[in-house]
Amino acid sequence: MSTTAGRPLRADAERSVRAILAAAERVLTEHPAASMEQIAEAAGVTRITVHRRFANRQALLEALATDAAEKLAQAIEDSHPETAPPLVALHRATANVLRVKGAWGFALGPGATLSEQAARRHEEIARRCTALLTRMRDDGVIAAGTDPEWARRVLYALIGEALHGGPLPGDAGPDAVATRIVDTLLHGVAPRPAAG
């Protein structure tokens, strides 16, 4: 449940906050300089309601970043990075991240405003990703000399390019794109030796 100034919100207030955040993501994706009034209109609430929940634009942007970071953290959690087989966890995490980042492109985009809470969540996500890649190295899934932190940065770059580098060939959904990303991370683009 969301909170405002440390207090849990009532169900109706929670719904209005969710509506405001969802509208903010939609509106700001198309018009990054959109006003609080435009966001209120898109959310179907009054400007006063938005200002009651968020003191100013900065507070709204920080709440949006925090909410999106929580969704991203849940996407990682749903991949079971500590317990699932490492390749399965990596593929699930990649597909889940593609889904969340695709839906929350403004709040999770390169120029997003980060709250302290959102920044902490992103740091935790990076640690969990690095730990998964360390487990993959220790299990022999990736080369013994691989620096897991570098592998994480390469993985992030591949995800970013898949999301922001223009359309991919065909109608590739998150699972297909995740397969391509993981395959590229693990094998690069060199030809594979023939089985024999």
PDB file of C-alpha atoms in Angstrom:
ATOM      1  CA  MET A   1       0.000   0.000   0.000  1.00  0.00           C
ATOM      2  CA  SER A   2       1.228   3.488  -0.796  1.00  0.00           C
ATOM      3  CA  THR A   3       1.805   6.071   1.861  1.00  0.00           C
ATOM      4  CA  THR A   4       1.720   9.827   2.001  1.00  0.00           C
ATOM      5  CA  ALA A   5       3.951  11.401   4.646  1.00  0.00           C
ATOM      6  CA  GLY A   6       4.346   7.984   6.294  1.00  0.00           C
ATOM      7  CA  ARG A   7       0.625   7.219   6.677  1.00  0.00           C
ATOM      8  CA  PRO A   8      -1.071   4.368   4.775  1.00  0.00           C
ATOM      9  CA  LEU A   9      -3.626   5.593   2.248  1.00  0.00           C
ATOM     10  CA  ARG A  10      -7.319   4.675   2.242  1.00  0.00           C
ATOM     11  CA  ALA A  11      -8.424   2.415  -0.618  1.00  0.00           C
ATOM     12  CA  ASP A  12     -10.013   5.271  -2.592  1.00  0.00           C
ATOM     13  CA  ALA A  13      -6.929   7.454  -2.105  1.00  0.00           C
ATOM     14  CA  GLU A  14      -4.739   4.537  -3.157  1.00  0.00           C
ATOM     15  CA  ARG A  15      -6.806   4.166  -6.347  1.00  0.00           C
ATOM     16  CA  SER A  16      -6.466   7.867  -7.147  1.00  0.00           C
ATOM     17  CA  VAL A  17      -2.693   7.737  -6.583  1.00  0.00           C
ATOM     18  CA  ARG A  18      -2.451   4.692  -8.896  1.00  0.00           C
ATOM     19  CA  ALA A  19      -4.550   6.495 -11.531  1.00  0.00           C
ATOM     20  CA  ILE A  20      -2.388   9.627 -11.249  1.00  0.00           C
ATOM     21  CA  LEU A  21       0.869   7.665 -11.563  1.00  0.00           C
ATOM     22  CA  ALA A  22      -0.404   5.644 -14.547  1.00  0.00           C
ATOM     23  CA  ALA A  23      -1.625   8.831 -16.239  1.00  0.00           C
ATOM     24  CA  ALA A  24       1.663  10.599 -15.491  1.00  0.00           C
ATOM     25  CA  GLU A  25       3.578   7.785 -17.189  1.00  0.00           C
ATOM     26  CA  ARG A  26       1.342   7.942 -20.284  1.00  0.00           C
ATOM     27  CA  VAL A  27       1.271  11.727 -20.554  1.00  0.00           C
ATOM     28  CA  LEU A  28       4.959  12.320 -19.793  1.00  0.00           C
ATOM     29  CA  THR A  29       6.033   9.641 -22.268  1.00  0.00           C
ATOM     30  CA  GLU A  30       4.397  11.677 -25.033  1.00  0.00           C
ATOM     31  CA  HIS A  31       4.956  15.161 -23.570  1.00  0.00           C
ATOM     32  CA  PRO A  32       7.808  15.271 -21.009  1.00  0.00           C
ATOM     33  CA  ALA A  33       7.008  18.896 -20.130  1.00  0.00           C
ATOM     34  CA  ALA A  34       3.311  18.193 -19.462  1.00  0.00           C
ATOM     35  CA  SER A  35       1.776  20.113 -16.594  1.00  0.00           C
ATOM     36  CA  MET A  36       0.231  18.752 -13.415  1.00  0.00           C
ATOM     37  CA  GLU A  37      -3.113  19.914 -14.833  1.00  0.00           C
ATOM     38  CA  GLN A  38      -2.645  17.788 -17.967  1.00  0.00           C
ATOM     39  CA  ILE A  39      -1.777  14.786 -15.818  1.00  0.00           C
ATOM     40  CA  ALA A  40      -4.831  15.383 -13.608  1.00  0.00           C
ATOM     41  CA  GLU A  41      -7.075  15.533 -16.671  1.00  0.00           C
ATOM     42  CA  ALA A  42      -5.618  12.285 -18.053  1.00  0.00           C
ATOM     43  CA  ALA A  43      -6.114  10.608 -14.656  1.00  0.00           C
ATOM     44  CA  GLY A  44      -9.724  11.765 -14.467  1.00  0.00           C
ATOM     45  CA  VAL A  45      -9.166  13.686 -11.242  1.00  0.00           C
ATOM     46  CA  THR A  46      -9.042  17.349 -10.333  1.00  0.00           C
ATOM     47  CA  ARG A  47      -5.844  19.360 -10.184  1.00  0.00           C
ATOM     48  CA  ILE A  48      -6.509  19.786  -6.456  1.00  0.00           C
ATOM     49  CA  THR A  49      -6.497  15.997  -6.021  1.00  0.00           C
ATOM     50  CA  VAL A  50      -3.100  15.749  -7.710  1.00  0.00           C
ATOM     51  CA  HIS A  51      -1.707  18.567  -5.551  1.00  0.00           C
ATOM     52  CA  ARG A  52      -3.175  16.970  -2.421  1.00  0.00           C
ATOM     53  CA  ARG A  53      -1.220  13.776  -3.154  1.00  0.00           C
ATOM     54  CA  PHE A  54       1.912  15.393  -4.614  1.00  0.00           C
ATOM     55  CA  ALA A  55       3.101  18.775  -3.356  1.00  0.00           C
ATOM     56  CA  ASN A  56       4.718  19.662  -6.672  1.00  0.00           C
ATOM     57  CA  ARG A  57       5.922  18.245  -9.979  1.00  0.00           C
ATOM     58  CA  GLN A  58       9.188  17.043  -8.439  1.00  0.00           C
ATOM     59  CA  ALA A  59       7.297  15.041  -5.800  1.00  0.00           C
ATOM     60  CA  LEU A  60       5.154  13.464  -8.529  1.00  0.00           C
ATOM     61  CA  LEU A  61       8.225  12.551 -10.613  1.00  0.00           C
ATOM     62  CA  GLU A  62       9.937  11.027  -7.577  1.00  0.00           C
ATOM     63  CA  ALA A  63       6.818   9.020  -6.692  1.00  0.00           C
ATOM     64  CA  LEU A  64       6.589   7.832 -10.298  1.00  0.00           C
ATOM     65  CA  ALA A  65      10.254   6.748 -10.249  1.00  0.00           C
ATOM     66  CA  THR A  66       9.779   4.947  -6.935  1.00  0.00           C
ATOM     67  CA  ASP A  67       6.656   3.145  -8.135  1.00  0.00           C
ATOM     68  CA  ALA A  68       8.358   2.054 -11.356  1.00  0.00           C
ATOM     69  CA  ALA A  69      11.470   0.910  -9.448  1.00  0.00           C
ATOM     70  CA  GLU A  70       9.233  -1.212  -7.195  1.00  0.00           C
ATOM     71  CA  LYS A  71       7.644  -2.808 -10.270  1.00  0.00           C
ATOM     72  CA  LEU A  72      11.119  -3.512 -11.660  1.00  0.00           C
ATOM     73  CA  ALA A  73      12.255  -5.019  -8.346  1.00  0.00           C
ATOM     74  CA  GLN A  74       9.163  -7.258  -8.335  1.00  0.00           C
ATOM     75  CA  ALA A  75       9.965  -8.348 -11.905  1.00  0.00           C
ATOM     76  CA  ILE A  76      13.409  -9.449 -10.716  1.00  0.00           C
ATOM     77  CA  GLU A  77      11.946 -11.172  -7.654  1.00  0.00           C
ATOM     78  CA  ASP A  78       9.516 -13.076  -9.902  1.00  0.00           C
ATOM     79  CA  SER A  79      12.483 -14.549 -11.794  1.00  0.00           C
ATOM     80  CA  HIS A  80      13.790 -16.215  -8.576  1.00  0.00           C
ATOM     81  CA  PRO A  81      17.428 -15.257  -9.261  1.00  0.00           C
ATOM     82  CA  GLU A  82      18.779 -16.982  -6.155  1.00  0.00           C
ATOM     83  CA  THR A  83      16.933 -20.295  -6.515  1.00  0.00           C
ATOM     84  CA  ALA A  84      15.940 -20.981 -10.138  1.00  0.00           C
ATOM     85  CA  PRO A  85      18.473 -22.594 -12.482  1.00  0.00           C
ATOM     86  CA  PRO A  86      20.713 -19.667 -13.472  1.00  0.00           C
ATOM     87  CA  LEU A  87      19.911 -19.640 -17.209  1.00  0.00           C
ATOM     88  CA  VAL A  88      16.192 -19.876 -16.479  1.00  0.00           C
ATOM     89  CA  ALA A  89      16.449 -17.036 -13.944  1.00  0.00           C
ATOM     90  CA  LEU A  90      18.455 -14.878 -16.374  1.00  0.00           C
ATOM     91  CA  HIS A  91      15.950 -15.389 -19.189  1.00  0.00           C
ATOM     92  CA  ARG A  92      12.947 -14.753 -16.916  1.00  0.00           C
ATOM     93  CA  ALA A  93      14.550 -11.670 -15.394  1.00  0.00           C
ATOM     94  CA  THR A  94      15.414 -10.283 -18.829  1.00  0.00           C
ATOM     95  CA  ALA A  95      11.904 -10.886 -20.222  1.00  0.00           C
ATOM     96  CA  ASN A  96      10.305  -9.432 -17.072  1.00  0.00           C
ATOM     97  CA  VAL A  97      12.530  -6.347 -17.204  1.00  0.00           C
ATOM     98  CA  LEU A  98      11.673  -5.830 -20.882  1.00  0.00           C
ATOM     99  CA  ARG A  99       7.964  -5.930 -20.026  1.00  0.00           C
ATOM    100  CA  VAL A 100       8.252  -3.477 -17.140  1.00  0.00           C
ATOM    101  CA  LYS A 101      10.638  -1.090 -18.883  1.00  0.00           C
ATOM    102  CA  GLY A 102       8.480  -1.219 -22.009  1.00  0.00           C
ATOM    103  CA  ALA A 103       5.426  -0.195 -19.973  1.00  0.00           C
ATOM    104  CA  TRP A 104       7.226   2.387 -17.805  1.00  0.00           C
ATOM    105  CA  GLY A 105       9.611   3.920 -20.346  1.00  0.00           C
ATOM    106  CA  PHE A 106       9.424   7.449 -18.972  1.00  0.00           C
ATOM    107  CA  ALA A 107       9.858   6.572 -15.295  1.00  0.00           C
ATOM    108  CA  LEU A 108      12.599   4.038 -16.057  1.00  0.00           C
ATOM    109  CA  GLY A 109      14.158   5.891 -18.983  1.00  0.00           C
ATOM    110  CA  PRO A 110      17.681   7.263 -19.128  1.00  0.00           C
ATOM    111  CA  GLY A 111      16.711  10.767 -17.989  1.00  0.00           C
ATOM    112  CA  ALA A 112      14.270   9.756 -15.258  1.00  0.00           C
ATOM    113  CA  THR A 113      14.191  11.629 -11.974  1.00  0.00           C
ATOM    114  CA  LEU A 114      15.210   9.237  -9.192  1.00  0.00           C
ATOM    115  CA  SER A 115      14.091   9.484  -5.612  1.00  0.00           C
ATOM    116  CA  GLU A 116      16.436   8.164  -2.929  1.00  0.00           C
ATOM    117  CA  GLN A 117      14.157   5.149  -2.515  1.00  0.00           C
ATOM    118  CA  ALA A 118      14.160   4.454  -6.279  1.00  0.00           C
ATOM    119  CA  ALA A 119      17.959   4.789  -6.407  1.00  0.00           C
ATOM    120  CA  ARG A 120      18.285   2.257  -3.562  1.00  0.00           C
ATOM    121  CA  ARG A 121      15.981  -0.182  -5.397  1.00  0.00           C
ATOM    122  CA  HIS A 122      18.043   0.155  -8.587  1.00  0.00           C
ATOM    123  CA  GLU A 123      21.222  -0.521  -6.595  1.00  0.00           C
ATOM    124  CA  GLU A 124      19.610  -3.617  -5.057  1.00  0.00           C
ATOM    125  CA  ILE A 125      18.521  -4.821  -8.512  1.00  0.00           C
ATOM    126  CA  ALA A 126      22.081  -4.354  -9.825  1.00  0.00           C
ATOM    127  CA  ARG A 127      23.483  -6.324  -6.855  1.00  0.00           C
ATOM    128  CA  ARG A 128      21.041  -9.176  -7.454  1.00  0.00           C
ATOM    129  CA  CYS A 129      21.877  -9.230 -11.161  1.00  0.00           C
ATOM    130  CA  THR A 130      25.607  -9.288 -10.440  1.00  0.00           C
ATOM    131  CA  ALA A 131      25.059 -12.089  -7.897  1.00  0.00           C
ATOM    132  CA  LEU A 132      23.167 -14.133 -10.518  1.00  0.00           C
ATOM    133  CA  LEU A 133      25.966 -13.639 -13.041  1.00  0.00           C
ATOM    134  CA  THR A 134      28.501 -14.613 -10.355  1.00  0.00           C
ATOM    135  CA  ARG A 135      26.522 -17.818  -9.757  1.00  0.00           C
ATOM    136  CA  MET A 136      26.530 -18.453 -13.513  1.00  0.00           C
ATOM    137  CA  ARG A 137      30.316 -18.020 -13.591  1.00  0.00           C
ATOM    138  CA  ASP A 138      30.791 -20.250 -10.557  1.00  0.00           C
ATOM    139  CA  ASP A 139      28.550 -22.927 -12.146  1.00  0.00           C
ATOM    140  CA  GLY A 140      30.541 -22.801 -15.395  1.00  0.00           C
ATOM    141  CA  VAL A 141      27.689 -21.329 -17.446  1.00  0.00           C
ATOM    142  CA  ILE A 142      29.879 -18.359 -18.362  1.00  0.00           C
ATOM    143  CA  ALA A 143      33.670 -18.304 -18.618  1.00  0.00           C
ATOM    144  CA  ALA A 144      35.648 -18.552 -15.391  1.00  0.00           C
ATOM    145  CA  GLY A 145      37.460 -15.265 -16.035  1.00  0.00           C
ATOM    146  CA  THR A 146      34.263 -13.255 -16.566  1.00  0.00           C
ATOM    147  CA  ASP A 147      33.865 -10.157 -14.406  1.00  0.00           C
ATOM    148  CA  PRO A 148      30.207 -10.381 -13.278  1.00  0.00           C
ATOM    149  CA  GLU A 149      29.951  -6.599 -12.928  1.00  0.00           C
ATOM    150  CA  TRP A 150      31.101  -6.123 -16.532  1.00  0.00           C
ATOM    151  CA  ALA A 151      28.675  -8.850 -17.672  1.00  0.00           C
ATOM    152  CA  ARG A 152      25.873  -6.994 -15.870  1.00  0.00           C
ATOM    153  CA  ARG A 153      26.762  -3.759 -17.641  1.00  0.00           C
ATOM    154  CA  VAL A 154      26.768  -5.557 -21.001  1.00  0.00           C
ATOM    155  CA  LEU A 155      23.385  -7.130 -20.174  1.00  0.00           C
ATOM    156  CA  TYR A 156      21.965  -3.700 -19.275  1.00  0.00           C
ATOM    157  CA  ALA A 157      23.338  -2.263 -22.537  1.00  0.00           C
ATOM    158  CA  LEU A 158      21.720  -5.060 -24.560  1.00  0.00           C
ATOM    159  CA  ILE A 159      18.382  -4.495 -22.810  1.00  0.00           C
ATOM    160  CA  GLY A 160      18.652  -0.745 -23.387  1.00  0.00           C
ATOM    161  CA  GLU A 161      19.453  -1.209 -27.056  1.00  0.00           C
ATOM    162  CA  ALA A 162      16.548  -3.639 -27.476  1.00  0.00           C
ATOM    163  CA  LEU A 163      14.188  -1.086 -25.906  1.00  0.00           C
ATOM    164  CA  HIS A 164      15.519   2.143 -27.425  1.00  0.00           C
ATOM    165  CA  GLY A 165      17.474   1.151 -30.525  1.00  0.00           C
ATOM    166  CA  GLY A 166      14.544   1.109 -32.913  1.00  0.00           C
ATOM    167  CA  PRO A 167      12.226  -1.674 -34.030  1.00  0.00           C
ATOM    168  CA  LEU A 168      13.453  -5.239 -33.978  1.00  0.00           C
ATOM    169  CA  PRO A 169      12.899  -7.505 -36.978  1.00  0.00           C
ATOM    170  CA  GLY A 170       9.508  -9.172 -36.952  1.00  0.00           C
ATOM    171  CA  ASP A 171       7.041  -8.936 -34.103  1.00  0.00           C
ATOM    172  CA  ALA A 172       9.407  -9.997 -31.351  1.00  0.00           C
ATOM    173  CA  GLY A 173       7.743 -10.079 -27.937  1.00  0.00           C
ATOM    174  CA  PRO A 174       9.626  -9.847 -24.630  1.00  0.00           C
ATOM    175  CA  ASP A 175      10.326 -13.588 -24.427  1.00  0.00           C
ATOM    176  CA  ALA A 176      11.811 -13.731 -27.938  1.00  0.00           C
ATOM    177  CA  VAL A 177      13.844 -10.578 -27.351  1.00  0.00           C
ATOM    178  CA  ALA A 178      15.044 -11.956 -23.991  1.00  0.00           C
ATOM    179  CA  THR A 179      16.222 -15.106 -25.779  1.00  0.00           C
ATOM    180  CA  ARG A 180      18.204 -12.989 -28.253  1.00  0.00           C
ATOM    181  CA  ILE A 181      19.693 -10.857 -25.484  1.00  0.00           C
ATOM    182  CA  VAL A 182      20.756 -13.843 -23.362  1.00  0.00           C
ATOM    183  CA  ASP A 183      22.148 -15.628 -26.436  1.00  0.00           C
ATOM    184  CA  THR A 184      24.144 -12.531 -27.402  1.00  0.00           C
ATOM    185  CA  LEU A 185      25.405 -12.085 -23.834  1.00  0.00           C
ATOM    186  CA  LEU A 186      26.545 -15.706 -23.618  1.00  0.00           C
ATOM    187  CA  HIS A 187      27.819 -16.269 -27.156  1.00  0.00           C
ATOM    188  CA  GLY A 188      28.301 -12.899 -28.829  1.00  0.00           C
ATOM    189  CA  VAL A 189      27.787 -12.899 -32.569  1.00  0.00           C
ATOM    190  CA  ALA A 190      30.601 -15.276 -33.521  1.00  0.00           C
ATOM    191  CA  PRO A 191      29.666 -18.392 -35.500  1.00  0.00           C
ATOM    192  CA  ARG A 192      29.069 -21.445 -33.359  1.00  0.00           C
ATOM    193  CA  PRO A 193      31.235 -24.519 -33.855  1.00  0.00           C
ATOM    194  CA  ALA A 194      29.421 -27.253 -35.745  1.00  0.00           C
ATOM    195  CA  ALA A 195      28.207 -30.097 -33.550  1.00  0.00           C
ATOM    196  CA  GLY A 196      29.976 -33.204 -34.447  1.00  0.00           C
TER     197      GLY A 196
END
